[in-house]
């Protein structure tokens, strides 16, 4: 449940309680020990006047001062300090005081949901450590250290004075509640990350870049993770509550990550986001329209745990990144270009072509996504041999079930690289995403099919993430796989086969000595362009190639929509020479068939006249969307207004209808949404807003324009607030 805390004054953080010597105050509650008849105390008992959680000082020390939250936020296995004021001096030889920290509806000691720390004459060890740091007049300064495997969440604080007649406990007060998070700064925590520059990127950076497009044309888009924004920490805890994740699991990083992977999608548990790849988003928000996670998580919380419409893979990855960074787990978003979705689990992606070389859509069940985004979390894996600790894949896009729920991971990246697929969780599925062979079959009119070519290099061609402290991407393909065809690559594949992956028992066609390759320009949506078919003859005989070129529109998931082009070419190539064949593609051919985020897939099917041998190759062209510009007027200074203008011109010869424009910036503004009924051909829109910054430093403005006929129109601008 989300707590609307009554906020203490920021200056002190001291919370006062009713004192027992005030005539108006209720008398202190005495909770009798069992078997003892309570009687009025003969001496005046110690009474608690106030508890100061020292919010600002503790949060500075715990690397949590970025959270916009008036309650204290601390990290596991690191001491935090509070000051308790009594109505008389505290005597640690005579007085018996215990601090009680509770989480959940029915706290119990053996489940770690009821914690007792003793100060004073009675000393007992417990899960958490406590010590008296000093006393001054009636104030006692106490240090508390939550243990390194403590439950993550919001704890209530009580101070209980023990007397010979019973317990006097301070009343429940939301202002003394505090949150405990994972601690990547501490070697005792399983999420410990040794390098500070990596902690700053993977825990503390609240804005990032998610890569899409295709591997020849990588398209970055900024994403507001916003893990420190007001209400986000409570929303992340609500996700766990709504998903009925037992408190017992919430201190276990492996379990929490696995649960989080299931809870981001609504497939089987009313999780945060509803997936939709249909193109119809009329009852929600298009996945391409979001600019960050806070808008999604705050809506989920405000609607009481109702799943938010709609998401595709990068939205799931962006929101899971926020969820895990917010709770203190180092996390990053990964994009795998040419990602296999292997429905049959046989490490083969089967593409079936008709006799004329066009893709048979009804018989092709597997697909190669142009890109697929997932997450990696950094943690020790005490459940696995030590070498498999480090980065772990976790994927919340609902693709396949794992132990009955739509989730994936955590699975060790090193284990994937080595083909060691027997360890938990879901290693085989991830291995297929980056290692499948693409096998092209040709079927005849009787339904028989023969293998015409095998591509072992297409899938998992490039795997990237945002570089530390940079807006460029880092190529991390080598962390997932050895160089194609190397001895280590073969050993990893043999290991995978020993772990149950079906052997590559299909026969590859014999080498022909002739190779074909398709190249394309980088283009914008609506431009004409040329394809170049390179035919390389590495034999001593002249050869003639008859080629069919099919152009079809595909979703980014590799699912084909409409065929818009069918062309035939014939070329003769002399021995040991290469011939180029040019193919013209006009915008008027593909524009009427475009689907959202659509890419253009070209399949070349060729046959060598002299030998009858078949060849095939493919190329995806991802046309870039039009530009969106962000301009700032005035020098951004703390407490002073400055203007932001977002501009767009419609370059197309058709009207854009029902256009949404979003602008947001973590630490600066929450999402601003502007809608336009229409933008005519050649028409421009300008959205201007006034922003007043309240904190200095680097900020990133993120804008996105979205409508049914043009998606992924994004822009970002870094500014520095003086």
mmCIF file of N, CA, C and O in Angstrom, residues 496-581:
data_model
loop_
_atom_site.group_PDB
_atom_site.id
_atom_site.type_symbol
_atom_site.label_atom_id
_atom_site.label_comp_id
_atom_site.label_asym_id
_atom_site.label_seq_id
_atom_site.Cartn_x
_atom_site.Cartn_y
_atom_site.Cartn_z
ATOM 1 N N UNK A 496 26.832 -26.643 -25.148
ATOM 2 C CA UNK A 496 25.380 -26.412 -25.216
ATOM 3 C C UNK A 496 24.658 -27.691 -25.638
ATOM 4 O O UNK A 496 23.589 -28.025 -25.108
ATOM 5 N N UNK A 497 25.254 -28.409 -26.587
ATOM 6 C CA UNK A 497 24.640 -29.666 -27.039
ATOM 7 C C UNK A 497 24.656 -30.714 -25.922
ATOM 8 O O UNK A 497 23.691 -31.452 -25.733
ATOM 9 N N UNK A 498 25.761 -30.748 -25.139
ATOM 10 C CA UNK A 498 25.808 -31.683 -23.998
ATOM 11 C C UNK A 498 24.757 -31.314 -22.956
ATOM 12 O O UNK A 498 24.306 -32.150 -22.191
ATOM 13 N N UNK A 499 24.376 -30.025 -22.927
ATOM 14 C CA UNK A 499 23.377 -29.554 -21.951
ATOM 15 C C UNK A 499 21.958 -29.623 -22.520
ATOM 16 O O UNK A 499 21.044 -29.015 -21.996
ATOM 17 N N UNK A 500 21.803 -30.330 -23.659
ATOM 18 C CA UNK A 500 20.441 -30.616 -24.118
ATOM 19 C C UNK A 500 19.967 -29.856 -25.326
ATOM 20 O O UNK A 500 18.841 -30.045 -25.777
ATOM 21 N N UNK A 501 20.798 -28.932 -25.857
ATOM 22 C CA UNK A 501 20.402 -28.235 -27.084
ATOM 23 C C UNK A 501 20.543 -29.217 -28.248
ATOM 24 O O UNK A 501 21.562 -29.901 -28.346
ATOM 25 N N UNK A 502 19.535 -29.335 -29.129
ATOM 26 C CA UNK A 502 19.647 -30.285 -30.245
ATOM 27 C C UNK A 502 20.881 -29.998 -31.099
ATOM 28 O O UNK A 502 21.205 -28.833 -31.353
ATOM 29 N N UNK A 503 21.560 -31.065 -31.504
ATOM 30 C CA UNK A 503 22.759 -30.909 -32.346
ATOM 31 C C UNK A 503 22.358 -30.339 -33.706
ATOM 32 O O UNK A 503 21.227 -30.503 -34.153
ATOM 33 N N UNK A 504 23.306 -29.653 -34.348
ATOM 34 C CA UNK A 504 23.063 -29.116 -35.693
ATOM 35 C C UNK A 504 23.187 -30.271 -36.679
ATOM 36 O O UNK A 504 24.233 -30.472 -37.304
ATOM 37 N N UNK A 505 22.101 -31.029 -36.788
ATOM 38 C CA UNK A 505 22.174 -32.268 -37.563
ATOM 39 C C UNK A 505 21.726 -32.088 -39.010
ATOM 40 O O UNK A 505 21.611 -33.039 -39.759
ATOM 41 N N UNK A 506 21.450 -30.824 -39.398
ATOM 42 C CA UNK A 506 21.001 -30.608 -40.768
ATOM 43 C C UNK A 506 22.222 -30.461 -41.674
ATOM 44 O O UNK A 506 23.290 -30.040 -41.255
ATOM 45 N N UNK A 507 22.028 -30.803 -42.913
ATOM 46 C CA UNK A 507 23.134 -30.754 -43.876
ATOM 47 C C UNK A 507 23.137 -29.402 -44.552
ATOM 48 O O UNK A 507 22.153 -28.997 -45.167
ATOM 49 N N UNK A 508 24.271 -28.717 -44.411
ATOM 50 C CA UNK A 508 24.392 -27.443 -45.120
ATOM 51 C C UNK A 508 24.624 -27.723 -46.592
ATOM 52 O O UNK A 508 25.318 -28.686 -46.941
ATOM 53 N N UNK A 509 24.071 -26.884 -47.473
ATOM 54 C CA UNK A 509 24.339 -27.065 -48.901
ATOM 55 C C UNK A 509 25.840 -26.924 -49.171
ATOM 56 O O UNK A 509 26.530 -26.195 -48.460
ATOM 57 N N UNK A 510 26.316 -27.611 -50.205
ATOM 58 C CA UNK A 510 27.739 -27.538 -50.554
ATOM 59 C C UNK A 510 28.106 -26.109 -50.960
ATOM 60 O O UNK A 510 27.279 -25.366 -51.494
ATOM 61 N N UNK A 511 29.354 -25.721 -50.672
ATOM 62 C CA UNK A 511 29.839 -24.399 -51.069
ATOM 63 C C UNK A 511 29.821 -24.286 -52.592
ATOM 64 O O UNK A 511 30.253 -25.207 -53.294
ATOM 65 N N UNK A 512 29.334 -23.157 -53.096
ATOM 66 C CA UNK A 512 29.204 -22.993 -54.555
ATOM 67 C C UNK A 512 30.363 -22.209 -55.144
ATOM 68 O O UNK A 512 30.562 -22.216 -56.358
ATOM 69 N N UNK A 513 31.090 -21.483 -54.271
ATOM 70 C CA UNK A 513 32.132 -20.600 -54.801
ATOM 71 C C UNK A 513 31.586 -19.274 -55.284
ATOM 72 O O UNK A 513 32.321 -18.407 -55.746
ATOM 73 N N UNK A 514 30.249 -19.125 -55.182
ATOM 74 C CA UNK A 514 29.622 -17.839 -55.552
ATOM 75 C C UNK A 514 28.911 -17.305 -54.313
ATOM 76 O O UNK A 514 28.187 -18.033 -53.639
ATOM 77 N N UNK A 515 29.151 -16.030 -53.994
ATOM 78 C CA UNK A 515 28.510 -15.427 -52.815
ATOM 79 C C UNK A 515 27.751 -14.182 -53.240
ATOM 80 O O UNK A 515 28.176 -13.458 -54.158
ATOM 81 N N UNK A 516 26.600 -13.954 -52.593
ATOM 82 C CA UNK A 516 25.838 -12.729 -52.885
ATOM 83 C C UNK A 516 25.630 -11.950 -51.594
ATOM 84 O O UNK A 516 25.530 -12.525 -50.501
ATOM 85 N N UNK A 517 25.616 -10.625 -51.720
ATOM 86 C CA UNK A 517 25.447 -9.741 -50.570
ATOM 87 C C UNK A 517 24.626 -8.542 -51.020
ATOM 88 O O UNK A 517 24.802 -8.041 -52.136
ATOM 89 N N UNK A 518 23.735 -8.094 -50.138
ATOM 90 C CA UNK A 518 22.871 -6.951 -50.467
ATOM 91 C C UNK A 518 23.267 -5.770 -49.589
ATOM 92 O O UNK A 518 23.389 -5.909 -48.370
ATOM 93 N N UNK A 519 23.491 -4.617 -50.205
ATOM 94 C CA UNK A 519 23.829 -3.405 -49.446
ATOM 95 C C UNK A 519 22.765 -2.343 -49.701
ATOM 96 O O UNK A 519 22.119 -2.349 -50.752
ATOM 97 N N UNK A 520 22.602 -1.454 -48.711
ATOM 98 C CA UNK A 520 21.561 -0.413 -48.841
ATOM 99 C C UNK A 520 22.059 0.891 -48.249
ATOM 100 O O UNK A 520 22.919 0.905 -47.365
ATOM 101 N N UNK A 521 21.483 1.998 -48.734
ATOM 102 C CA UNK A 521 21.800 3.314 -48.177
ATOM 103 C C UNK A 521 21.064 3.488 -46.848
ATOM 104 O O UNK A 521 20.082 2.808 -46.570
ATOM 105 N N UNK A 522 21.543 4.463 -46.057
ATOM 106 C CA UNK A 522 20.784 4.918 -44.890
ATOM 107 C C UNK A 522 19.805 5.981 -45.378
ATOM 108 O O UNK A 522 20.216 6.938 -46.044
ATOM 109 N N UNK A 523 18.528 5.795 -45.089
ATOM 110 C CA UNK A 523 17.520 6.706 -45.657
ATOM 111 C C UNK A 523 16.559 7.193 -44.576
ATOM 112 O O UNK A 523 16.483 6.618 -43.487
ATOM 113 N N UNK A 524 15.826 8.248 -44.930
ATOM 114 C CA UNK A 524 14.718 8.712 -44.094
ATOM 115 C C UNK A 524 13.419 8.157 -44.655
ATOM 116 O O UNK A 524 13.331 7.833 -45.837
ATOM 117 N N UNK A 525 12.398 8.084 -43.804
ATOM 118 C CA UNK A 525 11.069 7.649 -44.260
ATOM 119 C C UNK A 525 10.626 8.574 -45.394
ATOM 120 O O UNK A 525 10.731 9.799 -45.289
ATOM 121 N N UNK A 526 10.157 7.970 -46.485
ATOM 122 C CA UNK A 526 9.638 8.769 -47.604
ATOM 123 C C UNK A 526 10.659 9.070 -48.678
ATOM 124 O O UNK A 526 10.357 9.786 -49.634
ATOM 125 N N UNK A 527 11.895 8.535 -48.553
ATOM 126 C CA UNK A 527 12.919 8.786 -49.581
ATOM 127 C C UNK A 527 13.024 7.601 -50.544
ATOM 128 O O UNK A 527 12.818 6.448 -50.153
ATOM 129 N N UNK A 528 13.357 7.912 -51.813
ATOM 130 C CA UNK A 528 13.744 6.864 -52.767
ATOM 131 C C UNK A 528 15.158 6.408 -52.418
ATOM 132 O O UNK A 528 15.942 7.181 -51.867
ATOM 133 N N UNK A 529 15.501 5.179 -52.746
ATOM 134 C CA UNK A 529 16.876 4.734 -52.483
ATOM 135 C C UNK A 529 17.251 3.594 -53.423
ATOM 136 O O UNK A 529 16.420 3.102 -54.185
ATOM 137 N N UNK A 530 18.530 3.195 -53.363
ATOM 138 C CA UNK A 530 19.040 2.114 -54.206
ATOM 139 C C UNK A 530 19.560 0.978 -53.333
ATOM 140 O O UNK A 530 20.131 1.223 -52.271
ATOM 141 N N UNK A 531 19.349 -0.252 -53.791
ATOM 142 C CA UNK A 531 19.994 -1.429 -53.212
ATOM 143 C C UNK A 531 21.110 -1.853 -54.161
ATOM 144 O O UNK A 531 20.974 -1.710 -55.383
ATOM 145 N N UNK A 532 22.197 -2.355 -53.602
ATOM 146 C CA UNK A 532 23.293 -2.874 -54.426
ATOM 147 C C UNK A 532 23.437 -4.357 -54.138
ATOM 148 O O UNK A 532 23.668 -4.755 -52.989
ATOM 149 N N UNK A 533 23.281 -5.184 -55.190
ATOM 150 C CA UNK A 533 23.495 -6.624 -55.054
ATOM 151 C C UNK A 533 24.899 -6.939 -55.572
ATOM 152 O O UNK A 533 25.192 -6.760 -56.752
ATOM 153 N N UNK A 534 25.787 -7.341 -54.663
ATOM 154 C CA UNK A 534 27.151 -7.723 -55.040
ATOM 155 C C UNK A 534 27.192 -9.228 -55.286
ATOM 156 O O UNK A 534 26.831 -10.010 -54.397
ATOM 157 N N UNK A 535 27.629 -9.632 -56.476
ATOM 158 C CA UNK A 535 27.752 -11.060 -56.809
ATOM 159 C C UNK A 535 29.240 -11.343 -56.979
ATOM 160 O O UNK A 535 29.899 -10.788 -57.867
ATOM 161 N N UNK A 536 29.773 -12.183 -56.092
ATOM 162 C CA UNK A 536 31.219 -12.443 -56.069
ATOM 163 C C UNK A 536 31.460 -13.864 -56.574
ATOM 164 O O UNK A 536 31.026 -14.836 -55.946
ATOM 165 N N UNK A 537 32.118 -13.985 -57.706
ATOM 166 C CA UNK A 537 32.420 -15.293 -58.300
ATOM 167 C C UNK A 537 33.854 -15.683 -57.930
ATOM 168 O O UNK A 537 34.816 -15.082 -58.408
ATOM 169 N N UNK A 538 33.988 -16.683 -57.044
ATOM 170 C CA UNK A 538 35.320 -17.115 -56.607
ATOM 171 C C UNK A 538 35.675 -18.463 -57.244
ATOM 172 O O UNK A 538 36.305 -19.313 -56.617
ATOM 173 N N UNK A 539 35.219 -18.652 -58.491
ATOM 174 C CA UNK A 539 35.534 -19.893 -59.214
ATOM 175 C C UNK A 539 36.250 -19.540 -60.517
ATOM 176 O O UNK A 539 36.330 -18.363 -60.906
ATOM 177 N N UNK A 540 36.730 -20.580 -61.202
ATOM 178 C CA UNK A 540 37.454 -20.370 -62.468
ATOM 179 C C UNK A 540 36.511 -20.382 -63.671
ATOM 180 O O UNK A 540 36.941 -20.278 -64.816
ATOM 181 N N UNK A 541 35.192 -20.540 -63.402
ATOM 182 C CA UNK A 541 34.213 -20.575 -64.490
ATOM 183 C C UNK A 541 33.328 -19.329 -64.443
ATOM 184 O O UNK A 541 33.001 -18.840 -63.366
ATOM 185 N N UNK A 542 32.946 -18.876 -65.624
ATOM 186 C CA UNK A 542 31.966 -17.780 -65.688
ATOM 187 C C UNK A 542 30.631 -18.301 -65.163
ATOM 188 O O UNK A 542 30.300 -19.488 -65.341
ATOM 189 N N UNK A 543 29.866 -17.435 -64.461
ATOM 190 C CA UNK A 543 28.557 -17.897 -63.979
ATOM 191 C C UNK A 543 27.489 -16.848 -64.280
ATOM 192 O O UNK A 543 27.779 -15.657 -64.412
ATOM 193 N N UNK A 544 26.249 -17.335 -64.408
ATOM 194 C CA UNK A 544 25.107 -16.442 -64.650
ATOM 195 C C UNK A 544 24.108 -16.651 -63.520
ATOM 196 O O UNK A 544 23.726 -17.786 -63.218
ATOM 197 N N UNK A 545 23.709 -15.553 -62.879
ATOM 198 C CA UNK A 545 22.775 -15.634 -61.747
ATOM 199 C C UNK A 545 21.429 -15.045 -62.153
ATOM 200 O O UNK A 545 21.362 -13.914 -62.646
ATOM 201 N N UNK A 546 20.358 -15.825 -61.972
ATOM 202 C CA UNK A 546 18.994 -15.304 -62.094
ATOM 203 C C UNK A 546 18.494 -15.026 -60.676
ATOM 204 O O UNK A 546 18.445 -15.949 -59.855
ATOM 205 N N UNK A 547 18.165 -13.775 -60.374
ATOM 206 C CA UNK A 547 17.799 -13.409 -58.995
ATOM 207 C C UNK A 547 16.396 -12.820 -58.941
ATOM 208 O O UNK A 547 16.001 -12.035 -59.811
ATOM 209 N N UNK A 548 15.643 -13.231 -57.890
ATOM 210 C CA UNK A 548 14.347 -12.614 -57.584
ATOM 211 C C UNK A 548 14.518 -11.788 -56.313
ATOM 212 O O UNK A 548 15.019 -12.301 -55.306
ATOM 213 N N UNK A 549 14.118 -10.538 -56.376
ATOM 214 C CA UNK A 549 14.218 -9.659 -55.198
ATOM 215 C C UNK A 549 12.804 -9.377 -54.702
ATOM 216 O O UNK A 549 11.970 -8.853 -55.448
ATOM 217 N N UNK A 550 12.539 -9.751 -53.429
ATOM 218 C CA UNK A 550 11.231 -9.490 -52.821
ATOM 219 C C UNK A 550 11.408 -8.425 -51.746
ATOM 220 O O UNK A 550 12.287 -8.545 -50.890
ATOM 221 N N UNK A 551 10.576 -7.388 -51.815
ATOM 222 C CA UNK A 551 10.586 -6.365 -50.765
ATOM 223 C C UNK A 551 9.295 -6.449 -49.983
ATOM 224 O O UNK A 551 8.206 -6.445 -50.569
ATOM 225 N N UNK A 552 9.414 -6.596 -48.640
ATOM 226 C CA UNK A 552 8.178 -6.596 -47.842
ATOM 227 C C UNK A 552 8.359 -5.720 -46.617
ATOM 228 O O UNK A 552 9.482 -5.462 -46.162
ATOM 229 N N UNK A 553 7.241 -5.263 -46.105
ATOM 230 C CA UNK A 553 7.238 -4.434 -44.895
ATOM 231 C C UNK A 553 7.202 -5.384 -43.701
ATOM 232 O O UNK A 553 6.430 -6.339 -43.688
ATOM 233 N N UNK A 554 8.082 -5.141 -42.716
ATOM 234 C CA UNK A 554 8.099 -5.999 -41.523
ATOM 235 C C UNK A 554 8.001 -5.144 -40.264
ATOM 236 O O UNK A 554 8.477 -4.010 -40.222
ATOM 237 N N UNK A 555 7.368 -5.711 -39.247
ATOM 238 C CA UNK A 555 7.416 -5.119 -37.913
ATOM 239 C C UNK A 555 8.821 -5.317 -37.345
ATOM 240 O O UNK A 555 9.578 -6.156 -37.839
ATOM 241 N N UNK A 556 9.170 -4.581 -36.277
ATOM 242 C CA UNK A 556 10.524 -4.730 -35.738
ATOM 243 C C UNK A 556 10.742 -6.123 -35.158
ATOM 244 O O UNK A 556 11.868 -6.555 -34.938
ATOM 245 N N UNK A 557 9.639 -6.865 -34.934
ATOM 246 C CA UNK A 557 9.736 -8.238 -34.431
ATOM 247 C C UNK A 557 10.028 -9.240 -35.537
ATOM 248 O O UNK A 557 10.031 -10.449 -35.286
ATOM 249 N N UNK A 558 10.231 -8.764 -36.771
ATOM 250 C CA UNK A 558 10.560 -9.670 -37.861
ATOM 251 C C UNK A 558 9.344 -10.286 -38.527
ATOM 252 O O UNK A 558 9.473 -11.025 -39.499
ATOM 253 N N UNK A 559 8.155 -9.991 -38.004
ATOM 254 C CA UNK A 559 6.928 -10.533 -38.608
ATOM 255 C C UNK A 559 6.621 -9.725 -39.861
ATOM 256 O O UNK A 559 6.583 -8.491 -39.822
ATOM 257 N N UNK A 560 6.400 -10.421 -40.995
ATOM 258 C CA UNK A 560 6.184 -9.694 -42.250
ATOM 259 C C UNK A 560 4.734 -9.241 -42.373
ATOM 260 O O UNK A 560 3.824 -9.904 -41.899
ATOM 261 N N UNK A 561 4.561 -8.090 -43.011
ATOM 262 C CA UNK A 561 3.222 -7.535 -43.224
ATOM 263 C C UNK A 561 2.855 -7.705 -44.706
ATOM 264 O O UNK A 561 2.329 -8.727 -45.088
ATOM 265 N N UNK A 562 3.200 -6.736 -45.553
ATOM 266 C CA UNK A 562 2.791 -6.801 -46.973
ATOM 267 C C UNK A 562 4.013 -6.833 -47.885
ATOM 268 O O UNK A 562 5.023 -6.202 -47.599
ATOM 269 N N UNK A 563 3.864 -7.534 -49.005
ATOM 270 C CA UNK A 563 4.906 -7.496 -50.040
ATOM 271 C C UNK A 563 4.626 -6.282 -50.923
ATOM 272 O O UNK A 563 3.502 -6.086 -51.385
ATOM 273 N N UNK A 564 5.637 -5.425 -51.126
ATOM 274 C CA UNK A 564 5.413 -4.226 -51.947
ATOM 275 C C UNK A 564 6.262 -4.236 -53.215
ATOM 276 O O UNK A 564 6.075 -3.397 -54.089
ATOM 277 N N UNK A 565 7.204 -5.181 -53.324
ATOM 278 C CA UNK A 565 8.072 -5.155 -54.507
ATOM 279 C C UNK A 565 8.463 -6.578 -54.902
ATOM 280 O O UNK A 565 8.775 -7.403 -54.041
ATOM 281 N N UNK A 566 8.424 -6.837 -56.183
ATOM 282 C CA UNK A 566 8.896 -8.108 -56.731
ATOM 283 C C UNK A 566 9.664 -7.758 -58.003
ATOM 284 O O UNK A 566 9.110 -7.122 -58.899
ATOM 285 N N UNK A 567 10.943 -8.104 -58.037
ATOM 286 C CA UNK A 567 11.774 -7.683 -59.162
ATOM 287 C C UNK A 567 12.675 -8.852 -59.553
ATOM 288 O O UNK A 567 13.007 -9.688 -58.703
ATOM 289 N N UNK A 568 13.045 -8.931 -60.824
ATOM 290 C CA UNK A 568 13.956 -9.990 -61.283
ATOM 291 C C UNK A 568 15.157 -9.352 -61.962
ATOM 292 O O UNK A 568 15.023 -8.342 -62.669
ATOM 293 N N UNK A 569 16.333 -9.944 -61.743
ATOM 294 C CA UNK A 569 17.559 -9.462 -62.378
ATOM 295 C C UNK A 569 18.371 -10.675 -62.835
ATOM 296 O O UNK A 569 18.360 -11.724 -62.173
ATOM 297 N N UNK A 570 19.103 -10.502 -63.932
ATOM 298 C CA UNK A 570 20.030 -11.538 -64.396
ATOM 299 C C UNK A 570 21.385 -10.875 -64.611
ATOM 300 O O UNK A 570 21.462 -9.758 -65.134
ATOM 301 N N UNK A 571 22.438 -11.562 -64.147
ATOM 302 C CA UNK A 571 23.784 -10.990 -64.307
ATOM 303 C C UNK A 571 24.786 -12.102 -64.562
ATOM 304 O O UNK A 571 24.677 -13.183 -63.984
ATOM 305 N N UNK A 572 25.749 -11.816 -65.459
ATOM 306 C CA UNK A 572 26.861 -12.747 -65.702
ATOM 307 C C UNK A 572 28.103 -12.200 -65.008
ATOM 308 O O UNK A 572 28.350 -10.988 -65.037
ATOM 309 N N UNK A 573 28.869 -13.133 -64.392
ATOM 310 C CA UNK A 573 30.054 -12.709 -63.651
ATOM 311 C C UNK A 573 31.247 -13.533 -64.127
ATOM 312 O O UNK A 573 31.196 -14.772 -64.132
ATOM 313 N N UNK A 574 32.303 -12.846 -64.536
ATOM 314 C CA UNK A 574 33.517 -13.533 -64.987
ATOM 315 C C UNK A 574 34.223 -14.199 -63.808
ATOM 316 O O UNK A 574 34.013 -13.816 -62.651
ATOM 317 N N UNK A 575 35.106 -15.191 -64.098
ATOM 318 C CA UNK A 575 35.835 -15.863 -63.022
ATOM 319 C C UNK A 575 36.623 -14.869 -62.160
ATOM 320 O O UNK A 575 37.195 -13.915 -62.691
ATOM 321 N N UNK A 576 36.597 -15.116 -60.829
ATOM 322 C CA UNK A 576 37.357 -14.321 -59.834
ATOM 323 C C UNK A 576 36.999 -12.837 -59.859
ATOM 324 O O UNK A 576 37.793 -11.995 -59.471
ATOM 325 N N UNK A 577 35.784 -12.517 -60.307
ATOM 326 C CA UNK A 577 35.367 -11.105 -60.361
ATOM 327 C C UNK A 577 34.100 -10.900 -59.531
ATOM 328 O O UNK A 577 33.401 -11.851 -59.175
ATOM 329 N N UNK A 578 33.816 -9.606 -59.244
ATOM 330 C CA UNK A 578 32.577 -9.233 -58.549
ATOM 331 C C UNK A 578 31.786 -8.291 -59.445
ATOM 332 O O UNK A 578 32.359 -7.358 -60.026
ATOM 333 N N UNK A 579 30.488 -8.537 -59.554
ATOM 334 C CA UNK A 579 29.613 -7.660 -60.340
ATOM 335 C C UNK A 579 28.586 -7.027 -59.408
ATOM 336 O O UNK A 579 28.071 -7.692 -58.507
ATOM 337 N N UNK A 580 28.306 -5.750 -59.636
ATOM 338 C CA UNK A 580 27.285 -5.037 -58.851
ATOM 339 C C UNK A 580 26.030 -4.893 -59.698
ATOM 340 O O UNK A 580 26.112 -4.492 -60.859
ATOM 341 N N UNK A 581 24.873 -5.191 -59.076
ATOM 342 C CA UNK A 581 23.588 -4.986 -59.745
ATOM 343 C C UNK A 581 22.795 -3.988 -58.898
ATOM 344 O O UNK A 581 22.648 -4.182 -57.690
#
